[in-house]
Coordinates of C-alpha atoms in Angstrom, one line a residue:
X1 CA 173.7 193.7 67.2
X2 CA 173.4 193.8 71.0
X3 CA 175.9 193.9 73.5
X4 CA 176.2 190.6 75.6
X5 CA 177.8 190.5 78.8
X6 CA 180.6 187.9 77.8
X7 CA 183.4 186.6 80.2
X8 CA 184.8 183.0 79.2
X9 CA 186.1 182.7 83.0
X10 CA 182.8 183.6 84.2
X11 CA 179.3 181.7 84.0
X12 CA 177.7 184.9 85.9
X13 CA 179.8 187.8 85.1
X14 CA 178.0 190.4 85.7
X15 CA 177.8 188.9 89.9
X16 CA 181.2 188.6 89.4
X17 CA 182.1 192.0 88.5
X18 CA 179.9 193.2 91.6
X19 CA 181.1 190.6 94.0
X20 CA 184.8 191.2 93.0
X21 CA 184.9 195.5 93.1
X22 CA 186.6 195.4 96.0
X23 CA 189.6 193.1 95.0
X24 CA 193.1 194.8 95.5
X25 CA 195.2 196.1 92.3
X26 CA 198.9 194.5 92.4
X27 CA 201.5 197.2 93.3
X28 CA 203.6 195.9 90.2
X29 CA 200.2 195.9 88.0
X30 CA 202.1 197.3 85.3
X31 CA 204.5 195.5 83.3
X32 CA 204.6 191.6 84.8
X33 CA 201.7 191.6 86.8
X34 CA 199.7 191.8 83.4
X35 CA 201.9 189.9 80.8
X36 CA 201.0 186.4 83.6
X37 CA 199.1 183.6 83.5
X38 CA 195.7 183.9 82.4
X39 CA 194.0 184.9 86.4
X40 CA 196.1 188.1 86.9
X41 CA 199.4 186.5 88.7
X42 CA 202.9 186.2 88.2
X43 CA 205.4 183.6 90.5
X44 CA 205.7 187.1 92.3
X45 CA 201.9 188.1 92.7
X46 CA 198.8 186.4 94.5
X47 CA 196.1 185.3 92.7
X48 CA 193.9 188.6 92.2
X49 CA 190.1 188.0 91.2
X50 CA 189.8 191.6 90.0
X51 CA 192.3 190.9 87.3
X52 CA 191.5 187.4 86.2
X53 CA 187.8 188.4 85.8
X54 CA 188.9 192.0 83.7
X55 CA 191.8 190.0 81.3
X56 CA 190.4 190.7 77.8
X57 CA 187.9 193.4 78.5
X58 CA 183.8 192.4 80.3
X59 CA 182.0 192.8 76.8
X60 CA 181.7 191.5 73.3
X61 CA 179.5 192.4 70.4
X62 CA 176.8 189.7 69.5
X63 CA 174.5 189.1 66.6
X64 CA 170.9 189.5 67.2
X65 CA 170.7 187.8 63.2
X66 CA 172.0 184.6 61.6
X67 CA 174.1 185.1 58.7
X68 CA 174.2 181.0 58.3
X69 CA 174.5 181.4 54.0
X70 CA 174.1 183.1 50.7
X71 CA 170.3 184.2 51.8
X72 CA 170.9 185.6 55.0
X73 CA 174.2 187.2 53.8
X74 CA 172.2 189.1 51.1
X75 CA 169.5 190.5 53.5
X76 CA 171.6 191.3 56.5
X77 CA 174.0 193.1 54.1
X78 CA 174.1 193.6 50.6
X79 CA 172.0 194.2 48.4
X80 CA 169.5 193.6 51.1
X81 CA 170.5 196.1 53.5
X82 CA 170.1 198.9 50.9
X83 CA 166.2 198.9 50.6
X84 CA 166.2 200.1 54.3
X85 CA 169.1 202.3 53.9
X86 CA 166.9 204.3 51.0
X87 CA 163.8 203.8 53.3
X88 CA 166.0 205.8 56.0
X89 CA 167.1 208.4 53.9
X90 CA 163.3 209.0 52.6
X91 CA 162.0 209.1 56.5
X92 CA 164.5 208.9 58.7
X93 CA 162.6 208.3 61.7
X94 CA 163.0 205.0 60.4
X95 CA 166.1 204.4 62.0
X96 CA 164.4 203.9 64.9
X97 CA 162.5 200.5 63.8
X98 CA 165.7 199.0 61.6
X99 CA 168.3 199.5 63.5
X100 CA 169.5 199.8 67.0
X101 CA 169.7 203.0 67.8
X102 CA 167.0 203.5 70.1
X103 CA 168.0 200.6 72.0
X104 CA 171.5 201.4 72.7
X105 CA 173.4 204.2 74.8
X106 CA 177.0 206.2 74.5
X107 CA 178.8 206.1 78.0
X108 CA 180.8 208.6 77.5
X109 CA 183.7 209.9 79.9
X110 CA 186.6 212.1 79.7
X111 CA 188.3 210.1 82.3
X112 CA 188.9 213.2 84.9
X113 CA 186.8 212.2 87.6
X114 CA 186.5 208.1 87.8
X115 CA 185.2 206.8 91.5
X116 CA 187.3 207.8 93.8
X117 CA 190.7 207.2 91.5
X118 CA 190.3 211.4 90.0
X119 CA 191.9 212.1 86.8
X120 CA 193.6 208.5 85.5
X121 CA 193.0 209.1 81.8
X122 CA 190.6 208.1 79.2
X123 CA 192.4 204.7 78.7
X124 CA 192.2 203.9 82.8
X125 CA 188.6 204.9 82.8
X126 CA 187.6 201.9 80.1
X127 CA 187.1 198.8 83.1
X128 CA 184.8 201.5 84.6
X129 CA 183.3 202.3 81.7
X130 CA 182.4 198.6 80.6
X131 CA 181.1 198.1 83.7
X132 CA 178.6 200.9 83.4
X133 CA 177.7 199.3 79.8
X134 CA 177.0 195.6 81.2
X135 CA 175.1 197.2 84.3
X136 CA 172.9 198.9 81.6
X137 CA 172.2 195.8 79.9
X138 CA 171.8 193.5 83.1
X139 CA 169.5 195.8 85.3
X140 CA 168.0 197.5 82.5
X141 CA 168.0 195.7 79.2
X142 CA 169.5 198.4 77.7
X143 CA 172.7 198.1 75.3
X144 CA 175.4 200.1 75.9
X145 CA 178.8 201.5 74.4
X146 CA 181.7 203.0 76.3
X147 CA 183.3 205.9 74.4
X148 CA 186.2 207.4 76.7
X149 CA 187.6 210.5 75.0
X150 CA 190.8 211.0 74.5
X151 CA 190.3 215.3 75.6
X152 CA 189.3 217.3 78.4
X153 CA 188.5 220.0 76.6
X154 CA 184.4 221.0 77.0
X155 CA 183.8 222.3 73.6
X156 CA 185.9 219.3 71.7
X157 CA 183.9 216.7 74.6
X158 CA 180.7 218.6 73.2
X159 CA 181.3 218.5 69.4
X160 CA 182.4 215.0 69.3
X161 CA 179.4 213.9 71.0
X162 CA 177.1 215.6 69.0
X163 CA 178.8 214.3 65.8
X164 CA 178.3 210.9 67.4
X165 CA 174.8 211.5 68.3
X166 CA 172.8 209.7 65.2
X167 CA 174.0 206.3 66.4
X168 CA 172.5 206.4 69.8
X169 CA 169.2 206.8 71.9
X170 CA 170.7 208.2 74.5
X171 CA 174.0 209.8 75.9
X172 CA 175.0 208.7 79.7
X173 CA 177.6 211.2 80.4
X174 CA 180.3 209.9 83.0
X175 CA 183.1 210.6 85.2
X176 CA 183.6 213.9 84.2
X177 CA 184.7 216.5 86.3
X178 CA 183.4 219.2 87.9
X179 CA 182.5 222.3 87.1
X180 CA 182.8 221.1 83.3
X181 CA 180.0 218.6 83.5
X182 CA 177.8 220.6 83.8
X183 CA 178.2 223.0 81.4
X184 CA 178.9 219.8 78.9
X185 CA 175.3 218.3 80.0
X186 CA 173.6 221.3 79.6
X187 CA 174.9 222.5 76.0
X188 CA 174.2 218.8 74.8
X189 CA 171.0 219.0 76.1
X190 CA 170.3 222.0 73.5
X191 CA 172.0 221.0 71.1
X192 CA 170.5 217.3 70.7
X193 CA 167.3 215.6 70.6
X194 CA 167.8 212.3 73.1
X195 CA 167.8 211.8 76.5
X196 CA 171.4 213.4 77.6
X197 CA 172.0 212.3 81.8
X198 CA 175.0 212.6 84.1
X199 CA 174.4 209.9 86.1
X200 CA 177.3 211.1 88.9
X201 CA 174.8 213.7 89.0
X202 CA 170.8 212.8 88.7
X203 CA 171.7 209.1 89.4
X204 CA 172.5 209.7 92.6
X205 CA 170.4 212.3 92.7
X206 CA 167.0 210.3 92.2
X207 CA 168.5 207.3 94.6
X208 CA 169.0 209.9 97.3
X209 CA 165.4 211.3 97.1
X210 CA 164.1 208.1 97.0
X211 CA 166.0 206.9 100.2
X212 CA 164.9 210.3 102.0
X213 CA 161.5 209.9 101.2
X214 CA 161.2 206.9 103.3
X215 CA 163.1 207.5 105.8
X216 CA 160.5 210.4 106.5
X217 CA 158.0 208.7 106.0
X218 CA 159.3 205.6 108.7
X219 CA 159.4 208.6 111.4
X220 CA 156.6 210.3 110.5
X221 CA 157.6 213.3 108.5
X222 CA 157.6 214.5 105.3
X223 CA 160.2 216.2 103.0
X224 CA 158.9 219.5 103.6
X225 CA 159.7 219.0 107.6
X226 CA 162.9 218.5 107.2
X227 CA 166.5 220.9 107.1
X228 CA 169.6 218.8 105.3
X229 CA 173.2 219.6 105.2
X230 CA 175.3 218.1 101.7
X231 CA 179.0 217.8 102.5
X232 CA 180.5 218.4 98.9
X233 CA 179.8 221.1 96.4
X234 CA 180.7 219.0 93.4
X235 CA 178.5 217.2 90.6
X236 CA 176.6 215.3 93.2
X237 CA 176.1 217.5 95.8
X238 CA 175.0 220.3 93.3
X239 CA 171.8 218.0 91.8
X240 CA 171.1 216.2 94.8
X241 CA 171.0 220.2 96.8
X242 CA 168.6 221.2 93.8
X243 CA 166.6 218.4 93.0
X244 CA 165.8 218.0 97.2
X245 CA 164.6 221.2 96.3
X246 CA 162.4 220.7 93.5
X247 CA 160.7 217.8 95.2
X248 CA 159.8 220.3 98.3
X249 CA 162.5 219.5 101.0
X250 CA 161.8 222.1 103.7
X251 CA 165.8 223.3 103.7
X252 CA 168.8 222.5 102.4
X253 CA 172.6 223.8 102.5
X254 CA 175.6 222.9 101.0
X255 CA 179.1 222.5 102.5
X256 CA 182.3 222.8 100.3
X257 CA 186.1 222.6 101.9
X258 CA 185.8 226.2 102.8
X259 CA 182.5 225.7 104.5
X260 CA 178.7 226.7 103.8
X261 CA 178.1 227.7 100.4
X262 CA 176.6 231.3 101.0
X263 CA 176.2 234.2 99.0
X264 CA 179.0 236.5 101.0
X265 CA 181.3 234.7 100.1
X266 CA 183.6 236.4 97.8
X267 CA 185.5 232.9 96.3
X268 CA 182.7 231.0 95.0
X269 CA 182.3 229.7 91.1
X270 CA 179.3 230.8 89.0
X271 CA 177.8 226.8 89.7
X272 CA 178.1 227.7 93.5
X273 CA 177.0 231.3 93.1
X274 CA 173.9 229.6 91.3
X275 CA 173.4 227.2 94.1
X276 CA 174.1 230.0 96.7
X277 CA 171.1 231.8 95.5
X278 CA 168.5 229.0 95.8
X279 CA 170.1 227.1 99.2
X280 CA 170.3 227.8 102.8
X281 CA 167.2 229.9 102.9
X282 CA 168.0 229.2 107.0
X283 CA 170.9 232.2 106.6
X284 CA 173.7 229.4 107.8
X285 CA 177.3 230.3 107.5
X286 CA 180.4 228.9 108.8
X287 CA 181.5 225.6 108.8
X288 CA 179.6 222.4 108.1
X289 CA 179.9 221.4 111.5
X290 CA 178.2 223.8 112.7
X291 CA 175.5 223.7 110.3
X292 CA 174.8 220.0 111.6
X293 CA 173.6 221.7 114.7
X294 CA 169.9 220.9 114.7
X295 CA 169.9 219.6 111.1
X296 CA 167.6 216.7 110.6
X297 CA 169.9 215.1 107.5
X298 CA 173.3 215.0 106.5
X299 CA 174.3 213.9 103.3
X300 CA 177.9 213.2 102.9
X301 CA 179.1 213.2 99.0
X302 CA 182.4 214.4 99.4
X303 CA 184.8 212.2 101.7
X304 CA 186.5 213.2 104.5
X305 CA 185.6 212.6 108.1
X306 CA 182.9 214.8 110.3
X307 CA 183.9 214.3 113.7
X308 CA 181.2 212.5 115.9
X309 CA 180.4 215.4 118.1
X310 CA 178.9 217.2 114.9
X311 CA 176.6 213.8 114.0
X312 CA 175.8 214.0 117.7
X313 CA 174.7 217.6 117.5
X314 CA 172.0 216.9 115.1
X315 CA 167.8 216.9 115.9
X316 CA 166.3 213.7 116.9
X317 CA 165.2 211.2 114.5
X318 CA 168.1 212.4 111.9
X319 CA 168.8 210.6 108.8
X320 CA 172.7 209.8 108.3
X321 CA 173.8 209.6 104.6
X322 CA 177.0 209.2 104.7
X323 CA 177.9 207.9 100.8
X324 CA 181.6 208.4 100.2
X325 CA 183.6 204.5 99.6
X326 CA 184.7 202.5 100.8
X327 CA 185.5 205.2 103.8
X328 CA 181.8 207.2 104.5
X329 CA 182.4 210.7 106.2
X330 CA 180.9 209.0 109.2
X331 CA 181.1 205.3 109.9
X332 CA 177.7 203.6 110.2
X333 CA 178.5 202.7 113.8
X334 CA 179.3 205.8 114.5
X335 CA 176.1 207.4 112.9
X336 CA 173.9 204.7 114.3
X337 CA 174.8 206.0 118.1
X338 CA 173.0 208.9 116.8
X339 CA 170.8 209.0 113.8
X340 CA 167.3 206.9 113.3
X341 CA 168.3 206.2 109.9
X342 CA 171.7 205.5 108.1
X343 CA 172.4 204.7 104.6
X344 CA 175.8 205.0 102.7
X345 CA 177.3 203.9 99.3
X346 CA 179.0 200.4 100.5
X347 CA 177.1 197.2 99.5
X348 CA 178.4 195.7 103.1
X349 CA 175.9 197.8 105.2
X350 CA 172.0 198.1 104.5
X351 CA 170.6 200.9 102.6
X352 CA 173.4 201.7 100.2
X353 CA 172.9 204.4 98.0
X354 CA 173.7 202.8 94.5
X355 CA 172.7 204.3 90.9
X356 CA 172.6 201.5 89.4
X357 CA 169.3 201.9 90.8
X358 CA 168.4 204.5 89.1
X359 CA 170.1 205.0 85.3
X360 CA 169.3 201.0 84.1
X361 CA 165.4 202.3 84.5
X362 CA 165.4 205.7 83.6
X363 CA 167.3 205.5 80.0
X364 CA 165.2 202.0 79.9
X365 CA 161.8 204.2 80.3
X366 CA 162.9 207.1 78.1
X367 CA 163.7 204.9 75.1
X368 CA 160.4 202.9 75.2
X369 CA 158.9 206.2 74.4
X370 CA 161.8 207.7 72.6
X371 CA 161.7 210.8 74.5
X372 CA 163.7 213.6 73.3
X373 CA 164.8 214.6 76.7
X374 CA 164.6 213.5 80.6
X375 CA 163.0 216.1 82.5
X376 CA 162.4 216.4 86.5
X377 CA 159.4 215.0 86.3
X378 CA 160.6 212.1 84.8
X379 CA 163.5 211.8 87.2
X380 CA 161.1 212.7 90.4
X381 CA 159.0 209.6 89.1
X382 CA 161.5 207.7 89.0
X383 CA 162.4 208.7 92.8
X384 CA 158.8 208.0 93.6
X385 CA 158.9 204.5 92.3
X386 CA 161.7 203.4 93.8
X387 CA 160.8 204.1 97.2
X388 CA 157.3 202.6 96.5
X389 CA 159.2 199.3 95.6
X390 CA 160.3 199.4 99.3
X391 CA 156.3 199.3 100.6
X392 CA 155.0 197.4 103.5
X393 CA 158.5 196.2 104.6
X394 CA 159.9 199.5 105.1
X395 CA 162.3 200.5 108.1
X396 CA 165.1 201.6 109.6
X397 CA 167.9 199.1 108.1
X398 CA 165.3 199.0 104.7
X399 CA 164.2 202.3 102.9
X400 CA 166.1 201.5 99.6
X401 CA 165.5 198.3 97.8
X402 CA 168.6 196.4 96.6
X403 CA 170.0 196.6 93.2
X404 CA 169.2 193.4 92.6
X405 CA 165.9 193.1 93.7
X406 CA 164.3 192.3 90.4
X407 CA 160.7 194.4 91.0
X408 CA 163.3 197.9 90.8
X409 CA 164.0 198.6 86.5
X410 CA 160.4 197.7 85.8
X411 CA 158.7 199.4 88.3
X412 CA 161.4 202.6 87.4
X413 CA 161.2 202.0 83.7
X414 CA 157.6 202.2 83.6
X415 CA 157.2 205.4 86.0
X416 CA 160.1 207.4 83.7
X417 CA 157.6 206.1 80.3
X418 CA 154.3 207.3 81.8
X419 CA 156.2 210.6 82.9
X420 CA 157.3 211.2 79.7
X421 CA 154.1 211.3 78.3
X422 CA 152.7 213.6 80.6
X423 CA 155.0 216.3 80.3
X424 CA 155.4 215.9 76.2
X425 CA 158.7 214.5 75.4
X426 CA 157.5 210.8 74.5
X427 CA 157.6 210.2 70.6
X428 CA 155.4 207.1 70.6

């Protein structure tokens, strides 16, 4: 079976979900708003696309076999079905030719930390979650499964998944808070033998790099030149501080609300402690705005507003990041009075830092060769091929492709495969 992006109000609903993220949620969307006509509305409410395309969920399970009569009926289940089942339990690397497994993902959330909506549950996390499912199988090919949990707790979120394990290739961990994630990430990743990724974390992660690379390369520098400042100390600005860091960025230093992230400061968890000791080898403390002072990049993952004087206050040629939606910490034409490059997470302005960039391709690349993990490497090559996908039209309003630039998963799956086998995690 494969998961088909089905909508029967939609000929394109994938474009649709896209095109439609920014449609408003009824204030009465409980209750009447929902029991309506079949687009959202009541005699009360306006039309609201959001709803009309969401009304009976954005997937459906389809048949990749016929089962027409008697025959197929007898192969596709019994007593046809047990000869493979034996041949499973005999070798069961099997599994991974006769059925679907290595074809198809777990989304799995807890529902604490969904876009910029926090803790709603694991029943309000679902629409998010079948979006993440059909943006697998649209940008990457890859079939996908939303599992929202119904606890918070990390070693019941751990167990379950593990015990869940044998029917996937891969696990996309998702929406799940901080600091818990990434303890949850890291035990699964011991505990089980497929690719395990928290795409709120290396997602952006690998897109960020990506971005950053070219941006130094359209002014001339290289990573290594530059000194960034991450506003946030959460799942995102914790990977993107250390994987900037593993790919050779000359400096970097993370802001949280109580400012720099430093190690004398007396109220900081073991994940910032961690990041303390590795970050801000420049000795900055203090408040982000004045860590801006002279910085080349900012990279906003947090919310909140940095007032322009502190953008202002930043070395020539600076890179602008600003990635919190729909309201960046600073507004593109703010940051454009200032920086030479400016990206943020809103598909309105150019550059926008989206993962769907990234996690179609990467779980795409590490299921081709049925890795058993995904390591830096494999997430650094995946950086690298993204910005490559950019080339000979690179500049200042270009130095991430779009999602939907169709030259992106292939060039990203095939980067993440070759990876793989380099560093020994490919199984075929």
């Amino acid at each position: 079976m494969a998961a088909e992006i089905v909508n029967p109000r939609s000929d394109s609903a994938t474009d649709s979900v896209l095109d439609s993220a920014t449609g408003s949620v009824p204030d009465s969307a409980t209750g009447s708003a929902l029991s309506g006509g079949t687009d959202g509305s009541t005699p009360e409410e306006p039309f609201d696309p959001a709803f009309a395309l969401h009304r009976g969920g954005k997937m459906a399970i389809q048949a990749t076999v016929p089962v027409r009569d008697r025959d197929d009926l007898s192969l596709a289940y019994t007593p046809g079905v047990a000869k493979v089942c034996s041949a499973i339990a005999e070798n069961p690397e099997l599994v991974h030719d006769y059925t679907w497994k290595s074809q198809v993902v777990a989304v799995v959330t807890d529902g604490t930390a969904v876009l910029g909506l926090g803790d709603i549950g694991p029943e309000a996390s679902l629409p998010v979650m079948e979006g993440k499912a059909i943006l697998f199988k649209q940008f990457g090919g890859v079939d996908a499964v939303p599992l929202a949990l119904a606890t918070t707790d990390t070693d019941e979120i751990i167990e379950t998944v593990v015990r869940l394990a044998p029917s996937f290739g891969g696990i996309n961990l998702e929406d799940i808070a901080a600091p818990r994630c990434f303890e949850i990430e890291r035990k699964l990743q011991e505990r089980l033998d497929i690719p395990v990724f928290h795409d709120d974390q290396h997602g952006t992660a690998v897109v960020t790099l990506a971005a950053l690379r070219n941006a130094a390369k359209l002014t001339g520098r290289t990573l290594g030149d530059l000194r960034a400042v991450i506003s946030g100390a959460g799942a995102a600005g914790v990977a993107i501080a250390k994987f900037l860091l593993e790919a050779g960025i000359g400096d970097v230093a993370v802001a949280d609300r109580k400012g720099i992230v430093s190690p004398d400061r007396e109220d900081l968890t073991d994940v910032k402690r961690e990041l303390a000791a590795i970050t801000n080898r420049a000795g900055l403390s203090g408040s982000l705005e004045s860590a801006l002072a002279g910085a080349d990049v900012f990279i906003g993952v947090s919310g909140g507003t940095v007032p322009e004087t502190a953008v202002a206050s930043m070395a020539p040629g600076a890179f602008v990041f600003a990635m919190a939606n729909p309201n960046p910490e600073v507004h593109p034409d703010i940051a454009h009075r200032h920086a030479a490059v400016v990206a943020t997470g809103r598909s309105d302005y150019p550059n926008q830092i989206n993962n769907v960039l990234a996690f179609p391709g990467i779980f795409a690349g590490a299921l081709q060769v049925r890795a058993s993990r995904i390591t830096e490497g494999m997430k650094i090559a995946a950086a690298n091929a993204l910005a490559d996908v950019v080339g000979d039209e690179l500049a200042a309003a270009y130095v991430i492709p779009s999602p939907f630039d169709e030259r992106v998963a292939p060039a990203v799956t095939a980067a993440v495969a070759a990876a793989a086998r380099a560093e020994g995690v490919a199984r075929r």
